[in-house]
Amino acid sequence: MVSRRDTLKSLLLTGMVVGAPNCLRSLHAAEPATQALRVPALETGRLVFGERIFDLRLQSGVTRFYQDVETASWGINGSYLGPTLRVRNGEQVRIHVHNSLDEDSILHWHGMNVPARSDGGPHQHIAPGATWSPQFRVRQPAASCWYHAHTMHKSGPQVYRGLAGMLIVDDEHSDTLGLPTEYGIDDIPLVIQDRIFDRDGQFVYPERMQDHMVGVRGNTLLINGTLNPSFRASRPLTRLRILNGANARNFTLALSNGASFWQVATDCGFMEQPLELTQLVLTPGERAEILVDTSGSEAFKLVNIPVPEPDIPYYGLFTDLLRAMDRQPFDILEIHPSGIAVTGMPALPDKLATIEWLPESAATAVRSIRLQMGNGPGQGGGLGGGPHARREYGGWGGGIHKINGREMDPAYIEATIIAGTTEIWEIINETPMIHPFHIHKVHFQILDRNGEPPLPSERGFKDTVNVPALGSVRIIAHFSGPGDPLMPYMFHCHILEHEDHGMMGQFMLI
Ligand code: C2O
Ligand code: CU
Ligand code: CU
């Protein structure tokens, strides 16, 4: 006998796109066709004696991603994700983070140039019932940053359950650009995440070794925690602050009608001028602000387009997983334009920012950062030879993620950097998959990737960079003070399972 549920199940299965390693697509009957995009609450805190104070609470709860299904989830001041925090360059900020969960956690302010003690990372934790109150002065230009759990060995599962949010920095210059700035109206954050739901509509965080080797990828997208979202524009031009908030998946963004959009900001702030694009790749942790023409009347979609099968040599057990990675197309957001007719191109500022490009000659040190998977000679046997045999490339298959031959060790400092100096880091990917490499505190510039100039979409300040399989990227960064000889900063792969399993290191700024 075929039940109604089974029919729905097979209907959903035939409509399902294959390619994700973990195809446990939710089979619950109540998947909504489309629903209004949720926009996280905007939180500006309270001003007390010139200090902007925020109160955040890490909490568990239930969220209705599916109609009539309560999914157990975590959030910050809510049941899933957190509010968008808004601060201004020059302001003194204090954030009280209270942990109402029943396990340790910590929040990190990704993209923020803050003192090491306020940065939030694996050396710090907030015990259940405790409150942590980092403070800092905002010392950086306008940007779309974010915050997320950064607990030792647990960033992956904690972010997956919902501990993340956006953090917007404004400054005087951004006020004068004439860009869309009405939060929730024409200035919209988009947190893109992929998840796996079980048949009962509950999150599944896979624990299989192979999921952790390549990073946890889901087959269902949540955008600001909305399943199948749609957005109704009311202005002819809409600014999207896009965060790849996935644990591991890379997204290649495009508009379904083939139209152009304009990128105005990279991770850490405005670009020199708007960049017209039809495609944009964001790896986990990266952000971009784009302007989308919403003047017409025909609905279109922001979509993820699948990348072609990568040409990778044979890596045994993981070959199929690597080939399937990021090949799943997704609709990200249905957009209903405003219907407001404008003639010609939208009016965009010709100049957004002045960027001082750091010359290589400014660097007083050059460091090599080697990203590695596997356990070196003698481990992970049974893999193919070929041009990238594992011995030559530092290993593949041992299940251990490393930087410069070492798993994250809280007692080991990879680099001690004098505040006020500039360095070049060469990040060398010895593995057959992309790693998004992130450095805390600093905003860097990309010098080159595999010897070629960075993409136009990367010409600006960055804190996370796509390091291609078996390739390398050179970045240059100015390490401003203040230093702290007792608390290190992290650098790591932003595939959260890689970070959790050891592809992380530390520098001390003194
Ligand atoms: Cu967004 Cu150390 O991470
Ligand atoms: Cu960070
Ligand atoms: Cu990685």
XYZ file of C-alpha atoms in Angstrom, residues 173 177 179 261-266 269-277 289-291 348-355 357 455-461:
37
model
C 32.164 57.804 3.927
C 27.820 57.174 -1.388
C 23.886 53.397 -2.009
C 24.848 42.802 -11.093
C 27.401 45.110 -9.558
C 29.753 44.172 -6.786
C 30.587 47.095 -4.517
C 32.355 45.470 -1.574
C 34.666 42.584 -0.760
C 34.873 47.025 2.704
C 34.219 48.921 -0.497
C 36.049 48.311 -3.733
C 37.448 51.213 -5.712
C 34.486 51.207 -8.083
C 31.425 49.083 -8.802
C 32.299 45.931 -10.739
C 29.835 44.582 -13.272
C 29.554 40.794 -13.037
C 27.952 43.307 -1.348
C 26.173 43.434 -4.666
C 23.622 45.758 -6.230
C 25.888 53.976 -9.382
C 28.694 55.994 -7.838
C 31.798 55.914 -10.094
C 34.092 55.887 -7.136
C 33.492 53.984 -3.933
C 36.780 54.071 -2.070
C 40.448 54.832 -2.333
C 42.482 51.744 -1.652
C 47.724 49.001 -2.415
C 40.077 38.129 -9.874
C 38.517 41.588 -10.288
C 35.965 40.533 -7.631
C 38.811 40.075 -5.144
C 40.418 43.512 -5.623
C 39.791 44.964 -2.235
C 40.420 44.148 1.388
